[in-house]
Tab-separated table of C-alpha atoms and ligand atoms in Angstrom:
chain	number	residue	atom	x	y	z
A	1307	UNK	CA	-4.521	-19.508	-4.345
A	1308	UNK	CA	-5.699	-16.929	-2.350
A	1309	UNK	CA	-9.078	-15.250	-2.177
A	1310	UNK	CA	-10.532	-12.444	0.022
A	1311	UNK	CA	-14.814	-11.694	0.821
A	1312	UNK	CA	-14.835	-8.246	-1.100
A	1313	UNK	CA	-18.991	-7.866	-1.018
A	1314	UNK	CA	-22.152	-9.481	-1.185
A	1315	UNK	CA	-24.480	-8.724	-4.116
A	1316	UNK	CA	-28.029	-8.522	-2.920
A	1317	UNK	CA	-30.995	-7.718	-5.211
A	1318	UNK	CA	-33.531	-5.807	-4.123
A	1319	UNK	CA	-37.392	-4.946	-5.667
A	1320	UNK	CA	-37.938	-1.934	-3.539
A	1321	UNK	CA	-34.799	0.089	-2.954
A	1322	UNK	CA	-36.208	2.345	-0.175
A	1323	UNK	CA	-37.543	-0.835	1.907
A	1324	UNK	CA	-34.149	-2.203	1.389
A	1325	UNK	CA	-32.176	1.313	2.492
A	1326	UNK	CA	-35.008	1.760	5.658
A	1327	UNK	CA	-33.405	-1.724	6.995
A	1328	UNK	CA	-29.538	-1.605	5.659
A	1329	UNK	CA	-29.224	1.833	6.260
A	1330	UNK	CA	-31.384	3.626	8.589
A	1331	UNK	CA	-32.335	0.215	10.863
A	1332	UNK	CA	-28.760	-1.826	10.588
A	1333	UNK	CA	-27.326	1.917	10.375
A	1334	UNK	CA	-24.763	0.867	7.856
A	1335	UNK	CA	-23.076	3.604	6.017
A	1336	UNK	CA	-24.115	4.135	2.571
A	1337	UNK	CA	-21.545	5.323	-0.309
A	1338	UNK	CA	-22.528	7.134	-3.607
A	1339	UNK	CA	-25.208	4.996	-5.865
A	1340	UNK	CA	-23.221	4.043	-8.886
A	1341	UNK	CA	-25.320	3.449	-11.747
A	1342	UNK	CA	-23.886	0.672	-14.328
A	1343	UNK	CA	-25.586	1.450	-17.901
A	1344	UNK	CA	-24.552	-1.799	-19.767
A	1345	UNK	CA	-26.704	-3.740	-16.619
A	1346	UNK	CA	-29.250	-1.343	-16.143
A	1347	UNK	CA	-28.253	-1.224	-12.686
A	1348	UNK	CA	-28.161	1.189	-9.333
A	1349	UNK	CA	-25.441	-0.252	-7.083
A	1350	UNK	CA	-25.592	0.880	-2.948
A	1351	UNK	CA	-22.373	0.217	-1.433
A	1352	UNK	CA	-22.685	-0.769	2.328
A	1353	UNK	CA	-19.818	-0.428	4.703
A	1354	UNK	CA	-19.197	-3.002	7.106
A	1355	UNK	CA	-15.992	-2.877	7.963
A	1356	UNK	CA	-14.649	-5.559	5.804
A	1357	UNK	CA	-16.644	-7.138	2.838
A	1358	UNK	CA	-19.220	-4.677	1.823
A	1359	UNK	CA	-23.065	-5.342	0.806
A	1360	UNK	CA	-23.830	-4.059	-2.269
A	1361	UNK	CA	-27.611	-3.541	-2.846
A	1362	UNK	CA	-28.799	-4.283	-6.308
A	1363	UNK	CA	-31.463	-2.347	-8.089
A	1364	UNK	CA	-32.630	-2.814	-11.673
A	1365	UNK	CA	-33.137	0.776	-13.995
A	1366	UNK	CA	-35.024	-0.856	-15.983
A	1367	UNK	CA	-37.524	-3.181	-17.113
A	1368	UNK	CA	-34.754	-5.681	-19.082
A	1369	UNK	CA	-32.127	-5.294	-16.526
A	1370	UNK	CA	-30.403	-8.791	-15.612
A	1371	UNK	CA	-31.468	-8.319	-12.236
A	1372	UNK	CA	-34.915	-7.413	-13.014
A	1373	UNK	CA	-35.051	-11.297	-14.902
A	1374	UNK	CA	-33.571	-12.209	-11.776
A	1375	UNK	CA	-35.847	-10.850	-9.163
A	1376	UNK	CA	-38.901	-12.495	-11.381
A	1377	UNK	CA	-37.474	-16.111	-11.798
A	1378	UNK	CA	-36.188	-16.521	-8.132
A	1379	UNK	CA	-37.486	-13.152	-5.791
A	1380	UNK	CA	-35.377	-10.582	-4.360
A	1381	UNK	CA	-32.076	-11.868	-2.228
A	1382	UNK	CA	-28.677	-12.817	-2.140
A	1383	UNK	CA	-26.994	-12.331	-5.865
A	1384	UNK	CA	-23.597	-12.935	-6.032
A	1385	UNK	CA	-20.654	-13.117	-3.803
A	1386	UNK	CA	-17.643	-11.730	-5.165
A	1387	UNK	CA	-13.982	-12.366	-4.326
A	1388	UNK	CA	-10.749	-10.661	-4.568
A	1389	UNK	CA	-7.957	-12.219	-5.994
A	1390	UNK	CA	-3.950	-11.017	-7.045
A	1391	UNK	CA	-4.134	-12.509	-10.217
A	1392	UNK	CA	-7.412	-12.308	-12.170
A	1393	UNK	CA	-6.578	-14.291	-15.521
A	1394	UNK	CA	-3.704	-16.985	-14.050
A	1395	UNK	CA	-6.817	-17.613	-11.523
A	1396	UNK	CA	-9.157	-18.168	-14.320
A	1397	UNK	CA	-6.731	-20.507	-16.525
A	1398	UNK	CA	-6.162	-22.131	-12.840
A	1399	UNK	CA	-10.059	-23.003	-12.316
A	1400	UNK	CA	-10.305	-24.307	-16.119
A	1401	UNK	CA	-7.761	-26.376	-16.103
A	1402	UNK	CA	-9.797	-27.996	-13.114
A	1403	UNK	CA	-12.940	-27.787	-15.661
A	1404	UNK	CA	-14.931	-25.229	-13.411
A	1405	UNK	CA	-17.319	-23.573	-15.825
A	1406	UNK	CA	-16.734	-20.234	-16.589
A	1407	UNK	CA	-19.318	-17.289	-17.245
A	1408	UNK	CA	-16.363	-15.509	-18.526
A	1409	UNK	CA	-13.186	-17.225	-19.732
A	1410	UNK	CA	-11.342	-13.888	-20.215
A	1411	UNK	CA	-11.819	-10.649	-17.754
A	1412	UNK	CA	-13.493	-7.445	-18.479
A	1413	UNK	CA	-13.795	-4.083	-17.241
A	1414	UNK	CA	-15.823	-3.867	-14.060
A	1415	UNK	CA	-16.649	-0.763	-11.633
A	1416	UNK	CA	-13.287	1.368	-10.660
A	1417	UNK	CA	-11.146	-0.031	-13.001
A	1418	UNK	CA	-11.252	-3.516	-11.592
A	1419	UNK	CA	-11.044	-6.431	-13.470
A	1420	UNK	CA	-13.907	-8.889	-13.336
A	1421	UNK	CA	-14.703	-12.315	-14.674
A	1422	UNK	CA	-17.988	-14.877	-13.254
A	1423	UNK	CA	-18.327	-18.137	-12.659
A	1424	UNK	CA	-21.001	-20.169	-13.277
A	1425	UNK	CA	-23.236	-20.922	-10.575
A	1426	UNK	CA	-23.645	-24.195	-11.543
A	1427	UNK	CA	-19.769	-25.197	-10.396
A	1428	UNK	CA	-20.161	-23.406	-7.262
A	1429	UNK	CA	-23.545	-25.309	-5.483
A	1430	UNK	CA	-25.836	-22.751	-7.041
A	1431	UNK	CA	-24.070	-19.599	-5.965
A	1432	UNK	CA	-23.130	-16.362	-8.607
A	1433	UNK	CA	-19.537	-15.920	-7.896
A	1434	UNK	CA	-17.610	-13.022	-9.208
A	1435	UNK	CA	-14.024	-12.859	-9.107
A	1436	UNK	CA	-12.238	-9.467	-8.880
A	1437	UNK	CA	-8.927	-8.238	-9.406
A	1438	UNK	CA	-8.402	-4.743	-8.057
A	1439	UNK	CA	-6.480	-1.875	-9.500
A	1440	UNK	CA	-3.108	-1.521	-8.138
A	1441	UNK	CA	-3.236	1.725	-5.961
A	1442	UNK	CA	-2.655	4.966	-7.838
A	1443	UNK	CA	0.874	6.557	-7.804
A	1444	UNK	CA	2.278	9.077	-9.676
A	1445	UNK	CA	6.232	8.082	-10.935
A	1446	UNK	CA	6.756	11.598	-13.006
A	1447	UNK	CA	9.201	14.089	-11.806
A	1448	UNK	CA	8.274	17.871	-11.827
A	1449	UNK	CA	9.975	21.255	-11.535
A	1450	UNK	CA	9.900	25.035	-9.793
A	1451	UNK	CA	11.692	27.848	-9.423
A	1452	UNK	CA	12.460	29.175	-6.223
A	1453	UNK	CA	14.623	32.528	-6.585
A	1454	UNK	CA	17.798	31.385	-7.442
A	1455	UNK	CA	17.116	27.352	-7.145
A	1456	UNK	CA	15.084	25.410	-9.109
A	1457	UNK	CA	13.554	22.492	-7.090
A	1458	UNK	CA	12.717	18.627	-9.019
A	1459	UNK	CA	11.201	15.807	-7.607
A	1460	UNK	CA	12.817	13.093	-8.455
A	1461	UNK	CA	11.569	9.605	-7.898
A	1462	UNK	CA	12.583	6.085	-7.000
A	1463	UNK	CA	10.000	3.712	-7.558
A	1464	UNK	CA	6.855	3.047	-5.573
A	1465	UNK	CA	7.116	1.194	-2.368
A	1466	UNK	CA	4.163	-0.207	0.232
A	1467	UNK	CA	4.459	0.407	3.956
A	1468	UNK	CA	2.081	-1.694	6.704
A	1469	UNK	CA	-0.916	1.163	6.826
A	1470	UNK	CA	-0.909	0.658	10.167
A	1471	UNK	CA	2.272	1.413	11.093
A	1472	UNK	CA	2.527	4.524	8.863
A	1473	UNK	CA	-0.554	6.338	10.964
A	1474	UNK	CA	0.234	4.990	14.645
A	1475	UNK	CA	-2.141	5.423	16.989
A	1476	UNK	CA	-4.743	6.600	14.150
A	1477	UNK	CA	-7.644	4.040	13.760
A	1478	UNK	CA	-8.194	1.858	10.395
A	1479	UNK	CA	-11.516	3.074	9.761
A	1480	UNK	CA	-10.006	6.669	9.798
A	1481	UNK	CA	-6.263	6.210	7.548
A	1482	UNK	CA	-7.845	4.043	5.104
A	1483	UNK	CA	-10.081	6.099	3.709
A	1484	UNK	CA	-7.322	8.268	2.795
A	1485	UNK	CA	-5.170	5.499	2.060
A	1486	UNK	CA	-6.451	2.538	0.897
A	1487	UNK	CA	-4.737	-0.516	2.409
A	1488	UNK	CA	-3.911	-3.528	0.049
A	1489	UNK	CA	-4.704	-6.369	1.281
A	1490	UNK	CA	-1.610	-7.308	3.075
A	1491	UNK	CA	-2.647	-4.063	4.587
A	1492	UNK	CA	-0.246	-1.942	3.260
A	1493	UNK	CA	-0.390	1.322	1.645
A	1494	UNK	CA	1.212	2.766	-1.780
A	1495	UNK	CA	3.665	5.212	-0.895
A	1496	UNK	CA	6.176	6.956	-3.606
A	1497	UNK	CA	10.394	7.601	-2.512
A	1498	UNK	CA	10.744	11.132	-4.051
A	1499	UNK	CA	14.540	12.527	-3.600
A	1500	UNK	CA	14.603	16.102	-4.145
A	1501	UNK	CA	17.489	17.826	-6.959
A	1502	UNK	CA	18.480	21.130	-6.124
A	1503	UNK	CA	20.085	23.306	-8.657
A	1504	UNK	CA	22.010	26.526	-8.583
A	1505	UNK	CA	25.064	27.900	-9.724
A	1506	UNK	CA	26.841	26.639	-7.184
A	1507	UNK	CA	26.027	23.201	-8.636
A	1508	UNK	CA	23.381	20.350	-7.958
A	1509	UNK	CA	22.450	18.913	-4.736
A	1510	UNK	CA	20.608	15.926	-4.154
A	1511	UNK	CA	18.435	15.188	-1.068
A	1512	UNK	CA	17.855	11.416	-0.240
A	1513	UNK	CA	18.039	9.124	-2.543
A	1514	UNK	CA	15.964	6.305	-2.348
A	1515	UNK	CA	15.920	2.433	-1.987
A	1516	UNK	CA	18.200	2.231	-4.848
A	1517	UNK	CA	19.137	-1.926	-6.141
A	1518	UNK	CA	20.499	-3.467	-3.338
A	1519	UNK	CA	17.042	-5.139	-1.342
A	1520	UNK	CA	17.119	-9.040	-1.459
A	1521	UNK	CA	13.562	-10.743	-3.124
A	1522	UNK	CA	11.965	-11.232	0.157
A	1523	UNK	CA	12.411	-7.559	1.200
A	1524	UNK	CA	11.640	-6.323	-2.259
A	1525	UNK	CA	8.287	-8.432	-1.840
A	1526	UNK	CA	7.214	-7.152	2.037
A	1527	UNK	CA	8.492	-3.649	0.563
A	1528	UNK	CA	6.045	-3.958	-2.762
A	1529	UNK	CA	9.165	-2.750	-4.570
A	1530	UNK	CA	9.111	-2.488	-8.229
A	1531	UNK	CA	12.321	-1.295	-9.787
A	1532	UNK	CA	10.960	-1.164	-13.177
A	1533	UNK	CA	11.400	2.891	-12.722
A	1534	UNK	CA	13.292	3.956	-10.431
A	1535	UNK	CA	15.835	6.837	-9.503
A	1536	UNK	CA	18.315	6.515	-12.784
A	1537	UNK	CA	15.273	6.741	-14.932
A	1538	UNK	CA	13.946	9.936	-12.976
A	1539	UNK	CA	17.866	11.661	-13.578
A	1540	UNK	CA	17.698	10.872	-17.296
A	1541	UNK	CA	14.385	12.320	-17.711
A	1542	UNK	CA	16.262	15.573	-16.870
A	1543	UNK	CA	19.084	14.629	-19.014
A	1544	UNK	CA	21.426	13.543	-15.882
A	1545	UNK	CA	22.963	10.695	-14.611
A	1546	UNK	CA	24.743	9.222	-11.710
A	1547	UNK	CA	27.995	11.017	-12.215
A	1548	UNK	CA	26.387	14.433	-12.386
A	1549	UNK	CA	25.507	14.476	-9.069
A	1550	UNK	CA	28.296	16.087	-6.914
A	1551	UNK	CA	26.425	16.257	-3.633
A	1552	UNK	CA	24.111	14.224	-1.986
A	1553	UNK	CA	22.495	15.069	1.525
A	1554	UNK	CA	21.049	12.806	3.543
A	1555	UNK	CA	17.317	13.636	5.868
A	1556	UNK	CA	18.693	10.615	7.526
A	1557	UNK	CA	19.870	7.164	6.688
A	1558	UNK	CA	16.849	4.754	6.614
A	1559	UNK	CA	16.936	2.402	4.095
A	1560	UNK	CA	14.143	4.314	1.562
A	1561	UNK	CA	15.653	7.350	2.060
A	1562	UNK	CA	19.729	6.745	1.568
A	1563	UNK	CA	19.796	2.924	0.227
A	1564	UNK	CA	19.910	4.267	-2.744
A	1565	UNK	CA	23.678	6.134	-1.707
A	1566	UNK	CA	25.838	2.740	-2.285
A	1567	UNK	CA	25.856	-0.189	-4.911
A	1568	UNK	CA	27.439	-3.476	-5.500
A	1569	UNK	CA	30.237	-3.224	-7.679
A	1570	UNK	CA	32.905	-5.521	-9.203
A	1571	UNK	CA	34.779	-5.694	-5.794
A	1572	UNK	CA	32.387	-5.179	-3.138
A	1573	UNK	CA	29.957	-2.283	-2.194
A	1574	UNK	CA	30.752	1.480	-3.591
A	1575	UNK	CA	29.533	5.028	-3.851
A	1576	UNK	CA	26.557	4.844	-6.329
A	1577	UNK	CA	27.408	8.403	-7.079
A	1578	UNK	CA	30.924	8.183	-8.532
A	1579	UNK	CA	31.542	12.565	-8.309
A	1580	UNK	CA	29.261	13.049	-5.546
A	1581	UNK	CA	30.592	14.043	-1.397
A	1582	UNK	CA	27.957	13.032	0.795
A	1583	UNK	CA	26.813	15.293	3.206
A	1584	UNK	CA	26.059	13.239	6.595
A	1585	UNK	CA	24.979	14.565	10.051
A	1586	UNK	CA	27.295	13.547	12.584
A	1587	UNK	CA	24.720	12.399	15.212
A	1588	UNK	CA	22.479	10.734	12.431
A	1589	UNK	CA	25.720	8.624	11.801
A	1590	UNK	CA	26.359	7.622	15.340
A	1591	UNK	CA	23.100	6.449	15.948
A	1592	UNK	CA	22.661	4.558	12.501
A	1593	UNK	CA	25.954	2.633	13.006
A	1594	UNK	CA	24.855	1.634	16.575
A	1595	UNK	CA	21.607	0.355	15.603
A	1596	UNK	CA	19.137	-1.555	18.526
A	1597	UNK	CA	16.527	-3.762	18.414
A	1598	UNK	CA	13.467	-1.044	17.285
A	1599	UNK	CA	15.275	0.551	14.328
A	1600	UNK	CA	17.861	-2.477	13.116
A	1601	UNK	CA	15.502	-3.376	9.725
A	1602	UNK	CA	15.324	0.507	9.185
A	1603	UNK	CA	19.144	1.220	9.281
A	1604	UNK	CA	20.740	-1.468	7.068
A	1605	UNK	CA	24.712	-0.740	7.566
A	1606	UNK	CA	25.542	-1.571	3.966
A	1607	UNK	CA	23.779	1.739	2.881
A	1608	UNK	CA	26.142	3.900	4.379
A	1609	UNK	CA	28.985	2.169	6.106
A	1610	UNK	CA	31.241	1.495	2.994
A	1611	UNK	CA	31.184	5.439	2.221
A	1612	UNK	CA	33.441	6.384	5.113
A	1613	UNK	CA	36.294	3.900	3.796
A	1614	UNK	CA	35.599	6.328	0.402
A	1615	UNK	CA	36.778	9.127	1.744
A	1616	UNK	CA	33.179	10.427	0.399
A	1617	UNK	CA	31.830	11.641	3.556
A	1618	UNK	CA	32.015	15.014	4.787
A	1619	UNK	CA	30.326	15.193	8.573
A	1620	UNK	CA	28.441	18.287	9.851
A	1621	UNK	CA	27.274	19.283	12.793
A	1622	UNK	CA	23.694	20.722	14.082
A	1623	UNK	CA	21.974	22.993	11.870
A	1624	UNK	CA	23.728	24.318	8.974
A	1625	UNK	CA	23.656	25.708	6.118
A	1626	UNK	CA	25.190	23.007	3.742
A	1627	UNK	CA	24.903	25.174	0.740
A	1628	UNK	CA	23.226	28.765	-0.289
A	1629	UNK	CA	19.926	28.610	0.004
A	1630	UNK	CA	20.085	24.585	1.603
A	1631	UNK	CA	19.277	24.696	5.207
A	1632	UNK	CA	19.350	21.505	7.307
A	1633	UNK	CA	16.602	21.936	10.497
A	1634	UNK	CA	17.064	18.722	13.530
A	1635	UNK	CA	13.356	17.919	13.917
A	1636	UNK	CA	14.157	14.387	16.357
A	1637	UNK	CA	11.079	12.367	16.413
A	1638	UNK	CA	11.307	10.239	13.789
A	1639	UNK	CA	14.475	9.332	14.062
A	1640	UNK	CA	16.480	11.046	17.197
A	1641	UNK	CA	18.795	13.187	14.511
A	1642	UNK	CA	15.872	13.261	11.689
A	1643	UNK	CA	16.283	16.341	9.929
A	1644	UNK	CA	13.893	18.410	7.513
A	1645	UNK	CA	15.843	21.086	4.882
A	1646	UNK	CA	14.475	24.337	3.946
A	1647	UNK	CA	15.317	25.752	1.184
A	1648	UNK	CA	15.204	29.841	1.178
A	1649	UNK	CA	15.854	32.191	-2.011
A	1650	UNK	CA	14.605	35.452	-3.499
A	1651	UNK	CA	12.470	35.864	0.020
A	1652	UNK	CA	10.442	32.437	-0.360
A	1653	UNK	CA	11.023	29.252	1.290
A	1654	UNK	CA	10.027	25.175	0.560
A	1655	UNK	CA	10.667	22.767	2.912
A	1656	UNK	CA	11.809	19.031	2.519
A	1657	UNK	CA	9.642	17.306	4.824
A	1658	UNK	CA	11.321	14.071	5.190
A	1659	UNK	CA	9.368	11.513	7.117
A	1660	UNK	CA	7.876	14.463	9.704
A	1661	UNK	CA	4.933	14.938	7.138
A	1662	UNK	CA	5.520	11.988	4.577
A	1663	UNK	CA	1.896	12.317	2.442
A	1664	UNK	CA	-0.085	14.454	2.861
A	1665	UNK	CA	-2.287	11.907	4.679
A	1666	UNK	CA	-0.280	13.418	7.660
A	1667	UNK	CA	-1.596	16.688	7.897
A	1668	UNK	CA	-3.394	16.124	10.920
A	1669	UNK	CA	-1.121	16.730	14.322
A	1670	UNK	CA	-1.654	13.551	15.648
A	1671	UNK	CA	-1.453	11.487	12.574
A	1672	UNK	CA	2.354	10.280	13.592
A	1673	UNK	CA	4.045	7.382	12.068
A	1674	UNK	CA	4.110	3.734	14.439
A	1675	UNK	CA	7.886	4.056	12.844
A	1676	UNK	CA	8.715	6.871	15.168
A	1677	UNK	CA	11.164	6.936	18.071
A	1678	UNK	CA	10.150	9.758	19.862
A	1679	UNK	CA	6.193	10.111	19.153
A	1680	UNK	CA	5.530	12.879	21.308
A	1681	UNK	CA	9.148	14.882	19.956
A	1682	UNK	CA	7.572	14.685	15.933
A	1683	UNK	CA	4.107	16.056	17.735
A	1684	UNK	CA	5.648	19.084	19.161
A	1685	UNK	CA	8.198	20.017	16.050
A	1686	UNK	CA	4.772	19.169	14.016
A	1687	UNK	CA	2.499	20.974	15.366
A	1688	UNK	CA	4.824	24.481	15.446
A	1689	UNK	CA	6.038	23.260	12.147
A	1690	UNK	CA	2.626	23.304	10.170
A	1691	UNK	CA	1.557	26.800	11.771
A	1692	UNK	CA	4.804	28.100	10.649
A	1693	UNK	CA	4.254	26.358	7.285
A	1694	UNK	CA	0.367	27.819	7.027
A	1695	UNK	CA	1.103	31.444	7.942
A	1696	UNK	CA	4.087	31.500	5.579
A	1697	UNK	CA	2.746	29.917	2.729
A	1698	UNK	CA	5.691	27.561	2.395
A	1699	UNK	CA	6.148	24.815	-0.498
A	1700	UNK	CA	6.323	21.675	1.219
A	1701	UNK	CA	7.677	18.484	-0.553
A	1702	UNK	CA	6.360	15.115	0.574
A	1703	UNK	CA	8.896	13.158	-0.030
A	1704	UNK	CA	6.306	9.742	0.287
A	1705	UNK	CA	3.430	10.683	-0.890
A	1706	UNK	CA	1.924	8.664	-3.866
A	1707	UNK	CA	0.562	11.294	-5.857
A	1708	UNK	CA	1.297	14.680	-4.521
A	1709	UNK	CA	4.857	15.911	-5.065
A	1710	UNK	CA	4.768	19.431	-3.620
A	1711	UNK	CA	2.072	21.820	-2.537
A	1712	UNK	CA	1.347	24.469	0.258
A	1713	UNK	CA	-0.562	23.932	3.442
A	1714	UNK	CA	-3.748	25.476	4.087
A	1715	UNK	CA	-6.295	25.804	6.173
A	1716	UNK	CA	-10.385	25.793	5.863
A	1717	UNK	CA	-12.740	26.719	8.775
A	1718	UNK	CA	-15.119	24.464	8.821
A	1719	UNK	CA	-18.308	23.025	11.771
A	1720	UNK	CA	-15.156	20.809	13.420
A	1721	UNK	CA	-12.945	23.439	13.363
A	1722	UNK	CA	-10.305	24.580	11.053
A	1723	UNK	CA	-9.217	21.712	8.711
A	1724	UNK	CA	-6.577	21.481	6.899
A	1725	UNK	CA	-5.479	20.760	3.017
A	1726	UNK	CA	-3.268	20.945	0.475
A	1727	UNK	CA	-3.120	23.306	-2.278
A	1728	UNK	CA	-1.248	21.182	-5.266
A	1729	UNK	CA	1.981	22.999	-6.699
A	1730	UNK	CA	3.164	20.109	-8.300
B	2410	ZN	ZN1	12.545	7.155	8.024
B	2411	ZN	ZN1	10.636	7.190	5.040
């Protein structure tokens, strides 16, 4: 069983005398007071970098921690820990006859799930155990009209990535508290192939992770398949063999493991009517893999489509259908490729991995992931000026919660800053 420090309860009499040393002696960084009715309670939340103190402070005169403070003075309160598994951890300490406060858990701050134990089994100490709420991600799929196309984001499942690989050279202290890291420090990102439909048919970009991922990568990769990219299609009354185009931003695994599956005789198309549109130079490099980007390209996604005869190759920047523009943007990978898609004088933009969440706003906010760091800077930062001053739609293809929206920008004392404006 595993159990992680999440905060230290400590009651206090005199809140100010407590904040003049926490916060303005220690200089620890205070979050919003959160006031918990059913305890008559004010709780200060104290960063410090890992566990947090969390000041106590009774609202009134039969608050728990009011009793508290009488019988044994202000001080430590509880400790509380974090655990995966909130009620298998609770049968697990009663079947070793620790004494519970609570036998089942309840409804704590944020969703979390809390249960105590009685201090008596641990040496006089409150403990609290916590379960956390899974990180928040949004598995719907959602729809525009762009001139002649209409645009859907599809999805295929949630996925975690290590937090600090998705932000590079960014800090903790600064990515997490946009993305909150689990605590195998990784973050809940969202595979979101994008359906393009016109009269010249449907196209599909990417297409996610798709079935294939053994149990250990499924468990590294947080991937749960109980929704995933069939689910998304039939939601828009499609399936599988409606699809009779698939394009590829490139061929990592959570972007095009989702183009093959294991059938009776081996591995085949997963799209049974589909032609998949491949960059030449993306191909090259993903069948040639080396030692930085081997667990990224995993041959069995792709390779068995040649042998098809479902692969048609292009070349450079093209135009793969009306309105379906493919645009090199290197970095990432060294063929990674963005695709705009222009009709009835307005564009959107598939950003691929060059601006996966909209975590990555920021210019320097590149993925550890990348190949060429300093390429994905310059395309970025030309990119997301274009992007600003022509009010472009930009899908993020990982982003947990935010499908599509359009880049803007607020002046503000530390210059301009920039946002997104939700479209879908
Ligand atoms: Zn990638
Ligand atoms: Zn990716």
């Amino acid at each position: 069983m595993k159990a992680v420090l999440d905060h230290v309860g400590i009651a206090v009499d005199r809140l100010d005398d407590a904040l003049a040393f926490y916060r303005d002696a220690l200089g620890l960084e205070v979050s919003m007071p959160e006031d918990v009715p059913s305890q008559r309670v004010r709780a200060h939340m104290l960063d410090t970098g890992g566990a947090a103190l969390e000041l106590l402070a009774a609202t009134a005169a039969d608050s728990p921690i009011a009793a508290f403070i009488t019988k044994r003075g202000p001080g430590l309160h509880h400790i509380t820990l974090r655990v995966d598994d909130l009620p298998a951890t609770l049968r697990h300490l009663a079947a070793r006859g620790v004494r519970l406060v609570d036998t089942e858990p309840r409804t704590g701050a944020h969703e979390s799930l809390v249960a105590f134990i009685h201090p008596s089994a641990a040496r006089g100490v409150l403990v609290e155990l916590k379960q956390a709420p899974p990180p928040a991600v949004r598995l719907a799929t959602a729809s525009m009209t762009l001139g002649d196309l209409t645009l859907t984001a599809l999805h295929d499942g949630p996925f975690r990535l290590d937090g600090g690989a998705m932000f590079g050279v960014v800090p903790k202290p600064l990515w997490e508290k946009v993305s909150p890291a689990d605590d195998r420090n990784r973050i809940q990102l969202a595979m979101r192939p994008l359906l393009v439909e016109s009269s010249w048919g449907r196209l599909l970009i990417d297409c996610g992770v798709g079935e294939k991922m053994p149990e250990k990568a499924r468990d590294i990769y947080a991937l749960d398949r109980a929704v995933h990219l069939d689910h998304a299609l039939a939601e828009r009354g499609l399936d599988a063999a409606a699809i009779p185009f698939v394009l590829a931003s490139h061929l990592h695994f959570d972007h095009f493991g989702g183009a093959t599956k294991r059938g009776a005789s081996g591995l085949v198309p997963r799209f049974p009517n589909a032609r998949y549109l491949i960059r030449d130079a993306e191909w090259e490099d993903a069948t040639h893999p080396h030692e930085r980007n081997r667990a990224s390209y995993l041959q069995d996604d792709f390779v068995p489509l040649k042998p098809a005869g479902v692969v048609d190759f292009y070349t450079g920047d093209v135009t793969v259908k009306p309105g379906v523009r493919v645009v090199r943007t290197g970095g990432h990978t060294g063929q990674h490729q963005i695709v705009y898609l222009e009709s009835g004088g307005k564009t959107a933009v598939f950003a691929a991995d060059l601006i996966p969440t909209i975590a990555h706003l920021q210019d320097p906010w590149v993925m550890g992931y990348d190949l060429f760091p300093m390429e994905t800077l310059a395309f970025k930062r030309r990119f997301i000026r274009e992007a600003i001053d022509r009010e472009y739609v930009i899908f993020f293809e990982h982003d947990p919660l935010v499908l599509a929206g359009i880049i803007r920008e607020q002046e503000g004392s530390g210059g301009a800053k920039r946002f997104v404006e939700q479209i879908l």
